[in-house]
Coordinates of C-alpha atoms in Angstrom, one line a residue:
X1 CA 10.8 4.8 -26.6
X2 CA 8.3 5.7 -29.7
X3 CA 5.8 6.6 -28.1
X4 CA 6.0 10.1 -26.6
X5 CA 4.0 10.5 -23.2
X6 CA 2.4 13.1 -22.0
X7 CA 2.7 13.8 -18.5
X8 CA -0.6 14.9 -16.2
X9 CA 0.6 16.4 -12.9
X10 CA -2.7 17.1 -10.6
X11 CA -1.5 19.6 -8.0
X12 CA -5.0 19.8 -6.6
X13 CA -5.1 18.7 -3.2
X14 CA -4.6 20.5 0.2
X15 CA -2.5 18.0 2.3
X16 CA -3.9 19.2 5.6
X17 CA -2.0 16.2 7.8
X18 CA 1.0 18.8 7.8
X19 CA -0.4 21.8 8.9
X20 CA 0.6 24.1 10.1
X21 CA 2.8 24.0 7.0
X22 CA 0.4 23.1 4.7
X23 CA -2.8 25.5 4.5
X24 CA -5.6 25.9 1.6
X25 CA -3.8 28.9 0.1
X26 CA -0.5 27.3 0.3
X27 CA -0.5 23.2 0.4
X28 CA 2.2 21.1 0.6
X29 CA 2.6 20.1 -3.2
X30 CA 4.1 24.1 -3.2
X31 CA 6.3 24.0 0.0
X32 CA 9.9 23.2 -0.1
X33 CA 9.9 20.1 2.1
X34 CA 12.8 17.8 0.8
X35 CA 14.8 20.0 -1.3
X36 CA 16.3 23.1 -0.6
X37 CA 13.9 25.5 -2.5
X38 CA 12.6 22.8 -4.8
X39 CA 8.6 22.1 -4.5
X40 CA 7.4 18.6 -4.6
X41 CA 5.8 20.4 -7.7
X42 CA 9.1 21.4 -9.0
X43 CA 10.6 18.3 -8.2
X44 CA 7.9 16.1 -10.0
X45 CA 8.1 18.3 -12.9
X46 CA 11.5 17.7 -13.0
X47 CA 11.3 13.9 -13.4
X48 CA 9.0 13.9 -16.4
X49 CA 11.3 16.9 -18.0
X50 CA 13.4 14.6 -20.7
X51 CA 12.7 14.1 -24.6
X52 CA 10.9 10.8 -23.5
X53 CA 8.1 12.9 -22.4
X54 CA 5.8 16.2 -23.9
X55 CA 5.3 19.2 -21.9
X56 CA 2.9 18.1 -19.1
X57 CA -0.5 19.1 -18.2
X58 CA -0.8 20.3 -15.2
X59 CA -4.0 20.3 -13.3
X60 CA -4.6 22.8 -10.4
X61 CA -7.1 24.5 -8.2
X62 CA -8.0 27.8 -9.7
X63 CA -6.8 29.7 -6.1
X64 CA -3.5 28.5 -6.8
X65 CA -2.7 29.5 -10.4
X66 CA -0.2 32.6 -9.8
X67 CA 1.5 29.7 -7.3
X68 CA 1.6 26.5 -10.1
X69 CA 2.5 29.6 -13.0
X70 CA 5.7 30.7 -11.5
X71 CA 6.8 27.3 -9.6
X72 CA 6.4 25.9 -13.1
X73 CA 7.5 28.7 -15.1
X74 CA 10.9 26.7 -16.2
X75 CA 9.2 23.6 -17.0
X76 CA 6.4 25.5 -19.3
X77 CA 3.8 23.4 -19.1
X78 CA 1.0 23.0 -22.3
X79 CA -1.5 23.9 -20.1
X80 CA -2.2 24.4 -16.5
X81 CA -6.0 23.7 -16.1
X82 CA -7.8 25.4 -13.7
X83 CA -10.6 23.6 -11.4
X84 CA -13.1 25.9 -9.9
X85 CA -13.6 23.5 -7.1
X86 CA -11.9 20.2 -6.3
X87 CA -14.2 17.4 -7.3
X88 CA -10.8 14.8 -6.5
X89 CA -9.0 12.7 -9.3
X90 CA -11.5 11.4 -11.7
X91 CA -12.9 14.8 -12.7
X92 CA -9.5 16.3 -13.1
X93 CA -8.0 13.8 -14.7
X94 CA -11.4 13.6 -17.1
X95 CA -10.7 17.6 -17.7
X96 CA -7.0 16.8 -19.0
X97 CA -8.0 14.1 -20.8
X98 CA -10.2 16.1 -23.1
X99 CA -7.6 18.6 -23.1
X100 CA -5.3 16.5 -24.6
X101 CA -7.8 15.3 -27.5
X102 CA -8.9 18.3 -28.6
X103 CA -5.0 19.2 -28.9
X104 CA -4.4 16.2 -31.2
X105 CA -2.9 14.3 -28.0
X106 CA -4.0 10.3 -28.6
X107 CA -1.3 8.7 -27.0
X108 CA -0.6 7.5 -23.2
X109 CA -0.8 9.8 -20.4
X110 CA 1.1 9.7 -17.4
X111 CA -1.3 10.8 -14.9
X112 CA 0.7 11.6 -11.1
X113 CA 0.1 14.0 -8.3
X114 CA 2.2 16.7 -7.8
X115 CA 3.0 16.0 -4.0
X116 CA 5.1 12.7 -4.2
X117 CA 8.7 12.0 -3.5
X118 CA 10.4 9.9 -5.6
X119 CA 14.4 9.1 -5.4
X120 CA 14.5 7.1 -8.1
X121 CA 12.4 7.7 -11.3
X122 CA 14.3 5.8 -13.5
X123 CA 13.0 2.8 -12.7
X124 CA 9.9 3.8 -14.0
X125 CA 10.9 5.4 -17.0
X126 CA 12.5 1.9 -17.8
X127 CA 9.3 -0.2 -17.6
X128 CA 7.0 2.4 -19.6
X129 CA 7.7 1.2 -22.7
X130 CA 6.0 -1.7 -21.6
X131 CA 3.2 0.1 -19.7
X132 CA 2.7 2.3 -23.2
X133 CA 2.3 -1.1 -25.3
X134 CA -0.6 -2.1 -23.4
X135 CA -2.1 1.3 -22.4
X136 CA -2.3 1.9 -26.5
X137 CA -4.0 -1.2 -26.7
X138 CA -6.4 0.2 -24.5
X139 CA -5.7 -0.7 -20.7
X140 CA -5.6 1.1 -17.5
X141 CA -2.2 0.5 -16.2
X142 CA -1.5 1.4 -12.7
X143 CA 2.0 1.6 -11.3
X144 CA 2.0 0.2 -7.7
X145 CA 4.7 0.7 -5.2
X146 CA 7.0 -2.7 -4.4
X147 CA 6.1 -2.6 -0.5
X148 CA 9.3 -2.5 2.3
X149 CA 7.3 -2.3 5.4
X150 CA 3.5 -3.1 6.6
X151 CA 2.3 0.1 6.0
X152 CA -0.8 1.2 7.2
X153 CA -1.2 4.6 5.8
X154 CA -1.8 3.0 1.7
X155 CA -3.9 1.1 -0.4
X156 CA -2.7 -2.0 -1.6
X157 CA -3.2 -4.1 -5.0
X158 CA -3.3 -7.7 -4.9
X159 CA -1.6 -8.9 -8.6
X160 CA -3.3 -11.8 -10.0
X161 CA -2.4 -13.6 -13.2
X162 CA 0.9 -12.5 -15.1
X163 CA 0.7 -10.7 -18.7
X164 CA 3.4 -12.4 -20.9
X165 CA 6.4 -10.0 -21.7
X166 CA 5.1 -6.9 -20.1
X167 CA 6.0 -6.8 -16.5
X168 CA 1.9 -6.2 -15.7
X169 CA -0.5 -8.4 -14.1
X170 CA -4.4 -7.8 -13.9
X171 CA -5.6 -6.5 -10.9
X172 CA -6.8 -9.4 -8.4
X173 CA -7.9 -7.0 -5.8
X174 CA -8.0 -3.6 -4.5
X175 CA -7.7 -3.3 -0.7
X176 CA -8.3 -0.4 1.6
X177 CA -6.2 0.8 4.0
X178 CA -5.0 -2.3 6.4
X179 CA -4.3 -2.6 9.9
X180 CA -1.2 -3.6 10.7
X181 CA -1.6 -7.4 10.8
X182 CA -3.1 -7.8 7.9
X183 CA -0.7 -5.1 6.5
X184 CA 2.3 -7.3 7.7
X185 CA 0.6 -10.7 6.3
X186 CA 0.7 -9.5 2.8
X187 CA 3.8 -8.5 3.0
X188 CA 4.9 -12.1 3.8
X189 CA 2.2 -13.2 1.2
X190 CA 3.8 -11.4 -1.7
X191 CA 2.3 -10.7 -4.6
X192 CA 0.7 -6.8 -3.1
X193 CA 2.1 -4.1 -4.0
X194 CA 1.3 0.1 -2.6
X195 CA -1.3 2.0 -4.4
X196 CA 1.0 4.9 -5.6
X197 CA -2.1 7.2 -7.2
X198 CA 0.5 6.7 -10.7
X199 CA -1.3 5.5 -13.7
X200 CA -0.5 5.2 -17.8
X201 CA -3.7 5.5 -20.6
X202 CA -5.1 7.3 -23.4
X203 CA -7.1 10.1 -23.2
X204 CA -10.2 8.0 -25.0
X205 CA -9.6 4.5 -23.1
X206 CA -10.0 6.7 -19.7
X207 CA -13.3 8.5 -21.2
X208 CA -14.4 5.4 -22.2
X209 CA -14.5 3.7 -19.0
X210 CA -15.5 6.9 -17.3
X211 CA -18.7 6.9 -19.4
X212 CA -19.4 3.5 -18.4
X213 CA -18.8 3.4 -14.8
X214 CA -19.5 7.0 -13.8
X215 CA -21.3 8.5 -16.3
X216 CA -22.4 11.8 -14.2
X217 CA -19.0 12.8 -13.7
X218 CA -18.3 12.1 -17.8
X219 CA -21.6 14.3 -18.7
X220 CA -20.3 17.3 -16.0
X221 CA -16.8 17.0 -17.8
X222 CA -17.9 16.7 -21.5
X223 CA -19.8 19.8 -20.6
X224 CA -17.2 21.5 -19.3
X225 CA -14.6 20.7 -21.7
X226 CA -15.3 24.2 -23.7
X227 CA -12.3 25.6 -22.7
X228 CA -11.2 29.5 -22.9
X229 CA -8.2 30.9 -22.6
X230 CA -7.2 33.5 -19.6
X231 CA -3.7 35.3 -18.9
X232 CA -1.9 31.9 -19.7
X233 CA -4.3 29.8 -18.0
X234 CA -6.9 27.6 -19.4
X235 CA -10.1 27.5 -18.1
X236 CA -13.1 24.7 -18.3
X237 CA -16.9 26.6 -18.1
X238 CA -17.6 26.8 -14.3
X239 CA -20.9 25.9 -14.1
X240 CA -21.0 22.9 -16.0
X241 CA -19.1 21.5 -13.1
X242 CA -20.8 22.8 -10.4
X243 CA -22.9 19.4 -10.2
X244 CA -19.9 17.2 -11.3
X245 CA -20.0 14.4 -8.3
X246 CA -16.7 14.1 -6.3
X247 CA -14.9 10.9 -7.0
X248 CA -11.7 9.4 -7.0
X249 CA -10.3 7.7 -10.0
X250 CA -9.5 4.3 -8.0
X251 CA -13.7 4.5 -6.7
X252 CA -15.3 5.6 -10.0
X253 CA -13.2 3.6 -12.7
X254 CA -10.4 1.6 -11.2
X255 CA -11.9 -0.7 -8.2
X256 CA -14.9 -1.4 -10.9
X257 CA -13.3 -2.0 -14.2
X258 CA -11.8 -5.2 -15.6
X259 CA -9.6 -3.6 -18.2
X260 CA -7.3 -2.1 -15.6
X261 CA -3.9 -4.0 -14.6
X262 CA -0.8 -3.6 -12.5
X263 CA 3.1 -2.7 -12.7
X264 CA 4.7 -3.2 -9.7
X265 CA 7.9 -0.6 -9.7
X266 CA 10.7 -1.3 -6.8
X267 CA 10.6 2.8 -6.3
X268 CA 12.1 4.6 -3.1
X269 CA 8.8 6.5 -2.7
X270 CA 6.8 8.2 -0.4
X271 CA 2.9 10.1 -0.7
X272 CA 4.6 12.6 2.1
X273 CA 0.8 12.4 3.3
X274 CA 1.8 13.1 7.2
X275 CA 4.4 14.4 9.7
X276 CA 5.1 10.4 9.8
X277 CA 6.3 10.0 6.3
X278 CA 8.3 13.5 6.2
X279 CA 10.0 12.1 9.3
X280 CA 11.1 8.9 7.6
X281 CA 12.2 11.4 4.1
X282 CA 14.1 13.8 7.0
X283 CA 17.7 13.5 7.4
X284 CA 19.2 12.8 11.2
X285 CA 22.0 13.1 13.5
X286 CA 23.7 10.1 15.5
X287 CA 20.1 10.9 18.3
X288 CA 17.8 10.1 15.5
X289 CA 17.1 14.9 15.4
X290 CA 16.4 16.4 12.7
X291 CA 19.2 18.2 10.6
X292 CA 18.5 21.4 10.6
X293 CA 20.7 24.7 10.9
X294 CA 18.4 26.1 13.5
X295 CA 17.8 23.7 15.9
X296 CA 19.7 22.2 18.8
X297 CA 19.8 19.7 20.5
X298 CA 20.6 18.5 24.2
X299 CA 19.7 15.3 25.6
X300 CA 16.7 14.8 23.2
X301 CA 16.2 11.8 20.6
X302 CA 13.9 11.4 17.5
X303 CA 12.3 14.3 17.3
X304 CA 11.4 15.6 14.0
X305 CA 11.8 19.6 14.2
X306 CA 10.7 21.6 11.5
X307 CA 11.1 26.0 11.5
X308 CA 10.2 28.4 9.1
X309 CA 12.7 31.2 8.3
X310 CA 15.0 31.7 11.0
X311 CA 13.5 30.9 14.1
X312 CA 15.7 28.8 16.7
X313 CA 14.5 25.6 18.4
X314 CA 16.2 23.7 21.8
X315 CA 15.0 21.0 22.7
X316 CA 16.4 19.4 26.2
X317 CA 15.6 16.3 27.9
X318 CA 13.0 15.2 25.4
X319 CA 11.8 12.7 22.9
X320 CA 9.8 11.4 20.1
X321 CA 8.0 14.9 19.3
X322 CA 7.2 16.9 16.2
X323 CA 7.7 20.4 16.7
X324 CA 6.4 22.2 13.6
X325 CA 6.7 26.3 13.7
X326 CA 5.3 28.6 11.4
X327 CA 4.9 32.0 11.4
X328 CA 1.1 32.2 13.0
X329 CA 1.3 28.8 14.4
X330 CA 3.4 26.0 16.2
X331 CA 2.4 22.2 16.3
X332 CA 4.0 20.7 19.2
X333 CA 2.9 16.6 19.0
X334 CA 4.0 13.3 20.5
X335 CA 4.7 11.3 16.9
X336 CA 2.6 8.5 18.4
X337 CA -0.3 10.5 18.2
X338 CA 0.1 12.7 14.7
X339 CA -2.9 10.2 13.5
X340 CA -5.0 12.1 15.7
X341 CA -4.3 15.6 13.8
X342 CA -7.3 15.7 12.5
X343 CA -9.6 15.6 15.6
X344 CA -6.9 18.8 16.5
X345 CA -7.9 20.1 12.9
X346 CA -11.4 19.9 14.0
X347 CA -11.4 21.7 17.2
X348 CA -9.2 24.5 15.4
X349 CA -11.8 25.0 12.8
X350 CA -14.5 26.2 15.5
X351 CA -12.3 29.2 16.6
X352 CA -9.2 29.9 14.6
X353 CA -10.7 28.6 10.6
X354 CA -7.8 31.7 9.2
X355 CA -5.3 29.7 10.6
X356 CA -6.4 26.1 8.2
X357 CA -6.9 28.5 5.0
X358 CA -4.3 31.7 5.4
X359 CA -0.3 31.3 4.4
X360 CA 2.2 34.0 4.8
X361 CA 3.3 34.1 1.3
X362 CA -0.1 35.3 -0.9
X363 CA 1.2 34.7 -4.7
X364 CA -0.6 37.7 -7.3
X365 CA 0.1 37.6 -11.3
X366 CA 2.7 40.4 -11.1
X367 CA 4.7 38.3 -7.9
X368 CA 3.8 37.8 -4.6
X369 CA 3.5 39.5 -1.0
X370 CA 4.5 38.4 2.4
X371 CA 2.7 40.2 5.6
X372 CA 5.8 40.4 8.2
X373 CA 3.7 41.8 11.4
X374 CA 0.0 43.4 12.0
X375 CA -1.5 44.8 14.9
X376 CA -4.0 47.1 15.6
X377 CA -4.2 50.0 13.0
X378 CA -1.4 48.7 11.2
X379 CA 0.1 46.4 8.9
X380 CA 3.7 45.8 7.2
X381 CA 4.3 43.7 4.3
X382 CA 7.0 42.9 1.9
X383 CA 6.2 43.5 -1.5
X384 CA 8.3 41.2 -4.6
X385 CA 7.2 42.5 -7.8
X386 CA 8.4 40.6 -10.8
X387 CA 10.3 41.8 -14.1
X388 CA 7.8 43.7 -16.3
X389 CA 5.1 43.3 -13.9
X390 CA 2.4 46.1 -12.7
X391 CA 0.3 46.5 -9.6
X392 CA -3.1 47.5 -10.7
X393 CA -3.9 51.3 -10.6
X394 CA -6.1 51.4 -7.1
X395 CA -7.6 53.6 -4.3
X396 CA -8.4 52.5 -0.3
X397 CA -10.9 54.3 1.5
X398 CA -9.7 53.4 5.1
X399 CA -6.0 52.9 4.5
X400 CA -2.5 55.0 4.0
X401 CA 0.5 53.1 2.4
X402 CA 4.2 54.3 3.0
X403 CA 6.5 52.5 0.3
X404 CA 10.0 52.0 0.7
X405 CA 12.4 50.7 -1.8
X406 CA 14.5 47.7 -0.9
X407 CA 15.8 46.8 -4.1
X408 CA 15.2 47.4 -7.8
X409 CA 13.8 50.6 -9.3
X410 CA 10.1 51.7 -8.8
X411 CA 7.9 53.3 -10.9
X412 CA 4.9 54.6 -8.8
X413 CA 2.1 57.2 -9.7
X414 CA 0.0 59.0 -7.6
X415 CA -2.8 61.0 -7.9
X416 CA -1.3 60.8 -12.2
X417 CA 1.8 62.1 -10.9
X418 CA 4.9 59.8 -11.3
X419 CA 8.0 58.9 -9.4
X420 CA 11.1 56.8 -9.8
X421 CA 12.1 55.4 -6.5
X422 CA 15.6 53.7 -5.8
X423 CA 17.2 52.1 -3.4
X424 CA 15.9 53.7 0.5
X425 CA 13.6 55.6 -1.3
X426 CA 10.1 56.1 -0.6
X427 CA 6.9 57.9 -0.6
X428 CA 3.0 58.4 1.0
X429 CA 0.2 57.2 -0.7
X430 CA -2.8 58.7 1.3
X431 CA -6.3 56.8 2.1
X432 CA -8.5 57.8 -1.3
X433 CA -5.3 58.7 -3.2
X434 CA -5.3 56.8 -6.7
X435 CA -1.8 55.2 -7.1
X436 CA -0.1 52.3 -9.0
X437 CA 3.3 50.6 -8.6
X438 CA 5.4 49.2 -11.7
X439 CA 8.6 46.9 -12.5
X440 CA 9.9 48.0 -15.8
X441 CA 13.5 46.8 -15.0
X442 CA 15.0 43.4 -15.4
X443 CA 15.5 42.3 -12.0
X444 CA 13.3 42.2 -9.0
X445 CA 11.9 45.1 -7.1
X446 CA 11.7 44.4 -3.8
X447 CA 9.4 47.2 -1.3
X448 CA 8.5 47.1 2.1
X449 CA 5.1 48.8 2.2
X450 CA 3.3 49.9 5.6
X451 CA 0.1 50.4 6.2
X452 CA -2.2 53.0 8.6
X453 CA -5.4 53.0 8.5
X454 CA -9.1 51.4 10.3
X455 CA -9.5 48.7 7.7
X456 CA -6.4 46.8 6.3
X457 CA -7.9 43.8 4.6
X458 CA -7.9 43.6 0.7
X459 CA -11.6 43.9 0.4
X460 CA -10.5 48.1 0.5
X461 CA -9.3 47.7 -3.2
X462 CA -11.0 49.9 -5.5
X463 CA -9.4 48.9 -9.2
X464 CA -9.4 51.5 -11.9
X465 CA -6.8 49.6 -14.5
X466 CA -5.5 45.9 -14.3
X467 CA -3.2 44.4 -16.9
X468 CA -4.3 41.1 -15.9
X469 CA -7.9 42.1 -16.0
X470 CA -9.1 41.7 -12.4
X471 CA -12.2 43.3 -10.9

């Protein structure tokens, strides 16, 4: 291909249909759901990582950035783009757009979201130099999904007349989300195809029709677009899109334009948008169970089973449920009714709101901290901090910290007196004792840290010194 593409990953969305895996602080487009210890984020990064393609943009919410920074640390993005607030697609596909041309990027981007699974790519790589002809020429290509099944759960595009050579059609007709007649009579119809969220254009032919059909968002955006640097991340100005109005690309541009076409792709792929579609993605034993090293199995069919770390799930006598445990939470379901998750979300929301947002894992910019058990009065966490990296210097006023060294080597100073802890190694950091905790070695330092005290959230952080120049 001659023209190089720029890929545009938006890894902003929260995929709440799979709590209790996915949460605000950690959503799905960051969990390992498919692949081993490979992110959809990772793995969608991975497809666009060939000389075919530029480093990608990648567009996330500003809570996540220590997350989308080391997930995408191999794949070094150009940019990751940080959104104050989600305002959907059209906004933060706008803000990468003018990214690009103010970095001397004119030609097609690729714009897909971070949380897809797709087996094989390839096929899409083949039919871009096609897609690239016409989105130089000025089009709005979308890449729509060769449908197996009357699915409910998509979009769907009705192609209408063929473009000569190209593999496109214009667009006939978008359709919303069908029952599942009318979902099985286009299907026999032929000629619809899935709404895959996958498009191909240039920066200007998107901000062109942007101005024309939702020219709000394109004012927010063009105001916003005085970007500033900030510990690796790039940063649009916050309160130019405060007032941006929230908008999908397919309402504000696509469902309205007449310069958008088609390009159905016969892809093996899946939004992973529910329990449902993981299910289908899952593999099975000879019962239609889940796979899965900690789970067994007597009597019981077709039940999707999913456990964080090493908790053990039986099942006996039973069928046709998800049984989703996390640390905090366990979603037991009959898969006939996971549509109905959200009504559950709802009435969660009144009472237990920490358990929507909060994840286990909190990422920070020097690596990342897991809380293993709290109770009353105390707290124990484990502590990974990466090569190089530095905790800031701080002080608690309600709470004592014990450390002790897993792994690594440990640099710690208290009260400006300085330790080197190794291996089952510790020490007592008092309540109003100054203290800081470094990495200077090349591999990992790994510390259990437990903590005493009246108050143990991490509002009691008084910062003296931050390398990465928090409050």
């Amino acid at each position: 291909m001659n023209t190089l593409i720029t890929p545009v990953i938006l890894a902003g969305g929260i995929g709440s249909r799979l709590w209790p895996l996915s949460r605000q602080a950690m959503p799905k487009q960051f969990l390992p759901l498919l692949s081993g210890n490979t992110s959809l984020l990772q793995s969608t990064l991975a497809r666009v990582s060939d000389n075919q393609f530029s480093n990608a943009i990648l567009v996330c919410n500003e809570q996540h950035r220590f997350i989308a920074a080391e997930q995408s640390e191999q794949a070094k993005p150009q940019a990751i783009l940080l959104e104050p607030q989600g305002k959907n697609t059209a906004p933060a596909i706008a803000l990468a757009a003018y990214y690009a041309l103010q970095n001397g990027i004119t030609g097609p981007m690729l714009v897909m979201p971070a949380d897809h699974h797709i087996e094989d790519f390839n096929k899409l790589i083949k039919q871009l130099k096609s897609a690239a002809v016409l989105a130089i020429q000025g089009k709005i290509v979308t890449f729509a999904i060769t449908p197996t099944e009357p699915h409910t759960g998509y979009g769907y595009i009705k192609q209408g007349a063929a473009i000569t050579n190209t593999g496109c059609f214009d667009v006939a007709q978008f359709k919303e989300k069908p029952n599942l007649d009318t979902a099985t009579r286009y299907l026999a119809q032929g000629g619809y195809s899935w709404n895959s969220g996958m498009f191909l254009f240039t920066p200007t032919a998107y901000l062109k029709e942007l101005a024309r059909f939702a020219p709000k968002i394109a004012t927010s955006v063009e105001q916003a677009a005085k970007f500033t640097k900030d510990l690796g991340f790039t940063r649009p100005h916050k309160s130019a899109l405060e007032s941006c109005p929230s908008d999908s690309i397919d309402y504000a541009i696509l469902e309205r334009s007449n310069n958008v076409v088609v390009m159905p792709v016969d892809l093996k792929w899946s939004d992973v948008g529910s329990f449902s579609s993981l299910d289908r993605l899952t593999k099975k034993d000879e019962n239609g169970n889940s796979l899965n090293a900690n789970y067994m199995a007597q009597k019981s069919t077709n039940n999707l089973v999913i456990n964080e770390a090493e908790h053990t799930i039986a099942t006996l006598g039973v069928s046709d449920l998800a049984i989703i445990h996390t640390h905090d939470a366990t979603l037991i379901a009959n898969q006939h009714e996971l549509d109905s998750l959200p009504l559950l979300l709802k009435q969660i929301a009144t009472t237990q709101a920490d358990k929507l947002n909060h994840h286990q894992v909190v990422f920070r910019p020097w690596g990342n901290y897991r809380t293993l058990v709290e109770g009353t009065g105390f707290k124990v966490k484990k502590i990974t901090v990466n090569s190089g990296a530095k905790l800031s210097t701080q002080r608690h006023q309600y709470r004592a910290e014990h450390w002790v060294v897993v792994s690594g080597i440990a640099d710690v100073c208290i009260n400006k007196q300085a330790y080197t802890l190794t291996h089952d190694q510790s020490c007592y950091i008092a309540a109003q004792q100054i203290h800081s905790l470094a990495n200077n070695q090349k591999e990992l330092l790994i510390v259990i840290e437990v903590q005493t005290g009246t108050v143990l959230d991490e509002n009691d952080i008084e910062r003296f010194d931050d390398k990465y120049g928090r409050d």
